[in-house]
Amino acid sequence: MRVPLSWLREFVAWDEGAEELASALTARGVAVESIDRPGVGAAGIVAARIESVETHPVAGRLRICRVRAGTRTGRVVCGAPNAAPGMLAAWAPPGAVLPGGKTLGIREFSEIPSEGMLCSPEELGLPGGRGGLLELPGEGASDGDDLVGALCLDDPVLVLELTPNYAAHCQSILGVAREVAAWTRGTAHRPGAEPAEDGQRTSAAAAAVHIEVPGLCPLYVARIMEGLRHGPAPLRIAHRLAQCGMRPIGGVVDVTNYVMLELGHPLHAFDLHRLVDGLVMARRAGAGEKIVTFDGHDRTLQASDLVIADGRGPVAIAGVMGGERARVTPETTAILLESAIFDAPSVAQTARRLNLPSEAAARFARGVDPGMARPAADRAAQLLQETCGATVLAGAIHVGPGVASRFITLRGRRARGLLGIRLSTADCGRHLARLGFRIQADGADRLRVTVPGWRPDVAEEVDLIEEIGRSVGYDNLPLDLPSGDPGVELPDPVKTAQDTARSVTLGAGYTEVQPYSYHGVEVWDRLRLSPAHPWRQAVAVTNPMSRDQALLRTSLLPGLLQTLALNARRSRVDAAVFEIGRVFLRSPDGGRPQEPRRLGVAGYGALQPGTWNQPADPCDFFAIKGLFEEILARLGIGPDTIRWERAADRWPLLHPGRCAAATVGGTLLGWLGETHPEVTAAFDLPGPAALGELELGAVAGLRIRTPKRRTLPRFPAARRDLAVLMARDFPAADVLALIRETAGELLAEARPFDVYTGPELPEGWRSVAFALTYQADRTLTDAEVESAHTRIRTAISRHPGLALRS
Amino acid sequence: MDLGTGALWERIRDAALEACRRSTTAAEIEQVRVAYLGRRGELTAALREVGRLTPAERPAAGEAGNRVREAIETALAGRLMEIADRELVRRLQNETVDVTLPGRRPAVGHSHPLSTARRDIERIFTSMGFAVADGPEVESDWYNFEALNMPVGHPARDMHDSFYVDARPGPDEPAGRMLLRTHTSPVQIRYMRARAGALPVRIVAPGRIYRRDDDATHSPMFHQIEGLLVDRDVTFAHLKGVLAEVARRLFGPETGLRLRPSYFPFTEPSAEADASCVFCRGTGCATCKGSGWIEILGCGMVHPRVLEFGGYDPEEVSGFAFGMGIDRVAMLRYRIHDIRLLFEGDLRFCEQF
Ligand SMILES: [Zn+2]
């Protein structure tokens, strides 16, 4: 909604400037988005009659116009196609200042000097109308008039951004004026609307109105006018329509639009002579009934739609759009002016179904003040009389049961309790009265509040309490802090797992990213997923805006790979990223999907790039594995309890020899690996990426333990090394298990520290060196250590597939 | 040899001290020591000669000889120390590094600005006694709209242009379409129902939300943190008090808070909260579009119908709720002008935080 201040001033007075007004309205909930000052600085622009138009002798596209403004004449070169002799145009002669500050002079166009310019609406800062001169209407203006004043070119316009609740009562100058009046504690006045009626003939005798469905059309007011002459609207009306963003088109429609903007009541005019039987009827459409709306489209109606029909059929979709057949044209001389109330949900539904969001429908859909039906009809009649020379027949046709006033009971206690304010019940009433509510006392603490017709948004007690709140002013309401016990927060193990995963991963050098929760189907093909792969069992978005929003992710890894690919495209040498987020797992029966939380990590290149005195730390399989081991260890899941197994076929995106699943007691906790060479290529990565995913829910499910203090060893430890020969595919973990089994309780720690393959070893064999630490709560003798160590050596040398390397 | 007159002693001493002075290494000092004080050293030999003197001559000569020995020993020790000092200095010089070469920085990752903002906001609320709650992102029409006082056809639904998904609500939920939640407000209903009438309800719920919107300031996926407090006698004044405190802790102690009436179907009275602009201190700048205020959240008193949907009696309890855009807080704080940067994952961007 756009509100020209000069128009608003016709309804209400205030002293403050536009900025103060805007902030006062905003503070009342009528949000002023901006103050539009299209014509600020304009000066010296006058109305001028074009007396002759010649084609430019050199530049055939240009025309030379001789213009007259009062006693002043001039020669202006212009390129507008609509320049024509006799036209009244806006002339900015030399010395005039255009909106925006440009001062005009004399300028030559292909050797013909031009004295200033003739202006288009755009050049004057008026909305609408491009590619031509502003054509001033013949009536109400004459050449020589100062247009800056007449057009209110420097008039500020408030641009409102209305919330749905205020859309009803603030979509009019009158509505905004009521809010201004409540602010200034003044009164909003409506301009007088007393058309001079033709005393002889009455509207009722000239036409008939019948309502078949009072539920959908509780009130229909009609006025009849005759003897209309079509012409452009007076300058003031045309300009105001333009200021409000509507294109003036002349005649009756400009007036009905003007009254709608002014009073908030949509009006519709029918050509009286084209209404068959001089009758209008508000009825339900027949199923499949058709109407050609005045935009020329065929519309098929439903029984839920309300139409206005004459003796032959529908002439309008009630409250939404008029029909072609009885529409007002420049030839129309008599009209039936409709000012009705239609059921809001019904209009909203029809407008939405037919995709016809007209200004009228928007207002009816929010609810229209029944009390304004007659005044709006009278105001339009008066303006049509002034502008189109209409003869207004006496009285109006009033049909329908009308709309009953609504009452709401307000409890003062409730208002005070919700707002946290000391305010007597009577004062609550005074605030509401200022906003147009009628108040009656109803017992000691109760008010019976009558809701004015223009406030369809106010439906219950809390709505009244909000009205009191905004009348008092939100800034004037008190401040307090809640007392009482805070809620009890139970420790959430998933959150603990998440926090630990996060801090360890950050510390390990991975940077957090937030990829989208959705992706397109083609990502799966780049991941080598078979059509039946579980990742493809995704929840689909049924109305995505683009193809890459089609599916909810079933793994964090596709998003992370795309992130790596983006960084690789941007020439990044090393990249390591992670995300903690949800995936969406389709329920087999199509019901509510599961949304487990996961940690996803991915990287290529180095975690710690090499420096001038340090080799690089690569982001590879073992980097991710180590990260997962560290996270799990800190959550109380020690490396000895985790089972790592290669699982090549479950994750086809991974290198079949460099991928693993981690399980604890059969529960899958995570998986990781390096990308399959085809995936590396499909994502254009500079080299293989290492990546993995950890199920935080499953991890948290394994009872996260608080670490317990252990006694620190007081006696020195003894270290022995052990090199074991084994086949390449013999798991080192099995050797470790064997060592632990046979060592006895003196063995404190055993870990592999070197893996070697070389020509002196048999083909397909490798040597793994283990460091063993023996320790006890006393000083160990060499003999004791030697005995334990020998036990281990013996066990290994006897084990099939293992041998000691000397 | 003239042990008696002392000339011999002086000559030995002078020669030894001179040799000591010329020495520049510990080895040379050792050579000097051997040459004079060793078993076959010059001074040792001279002292041996003292034994052949008459008993009357012996004491004086012995004494003179021993003085010379002491003098040489002292000189050698002193010189040795000097040499050690000089060697240490030289060694330190050799070990000197170019301090302008870059340090080896630990490869620590960077927290995403959204996580940092979310955690900061969460901490403010948890310190004020709010628990952190959570809810699903795939939500039913009932939780996302219906129970929040937005029945089918409600005009406010137009502002929640939703992504629908091909799933059905769970068996114990009302039937209806499933969508990606358009706000975190469904957690209000879920949490209230889980609390089953117990008081107080005092939570914040951060999370991802989705709307069909895409430009420099709107992303189809973004983040919100919901807040809800339900108890006896909760008033609008409490809402103002809590939010003013939050604004100060989030944007600095000078930050002012302004509430403007607004509209949300699930609160009444409703308000939009603005914080005084952190960039211009309220005088007007490009970020606040000259107004001096920056919109930070929507809030209000929980609508009676929403309390009823949550299983609470609006005549017995009242509450307030709010929803704050986490992306917006992060964008304000770090001056990020295009929301898409947050989700793209360009490490050059992420590593700035
Ligand atoms: Zn600012």
Tab-separated table of N, CA and C and ligand atoms in Angstrom, chain B residues 277 280 284-285 288, ligand 1:
chain	number	residue	atom	x	y	z
B	277	CYS	N	21.315	-0.574	15.744
B	277	CYS	CA	22.304	-1.026	14.761
B	277	CYS	C	23.700	-1.054	15.385
B	280	CYS	N	26.373	1.405	13.309
B	280	CYS	CA	26.380	2.873	13.340
B	280	CYS	C	25.943	3.386	14.703
B	284	GLY	N	22.275	5.467	11.769
B	284	GLY	CA	21.838	5.183	10.401
B	284	GLY	C	23.014	4.876	9.496
B	285	CYS	N	22.954	3.733	8.817
B	285	CYS	CA	24.008	3.357	7.886
B	285	CYS	C	23.404	2.445	6.827
B	288	CYS	N	21.597	-0.855	8.204
B	288	CYS	CA	20.266	-0.695	8.803
B	288	CYS	C	19.371	0.150	7.907
C	1	ZN	ZN	23.267	1.246	11.077
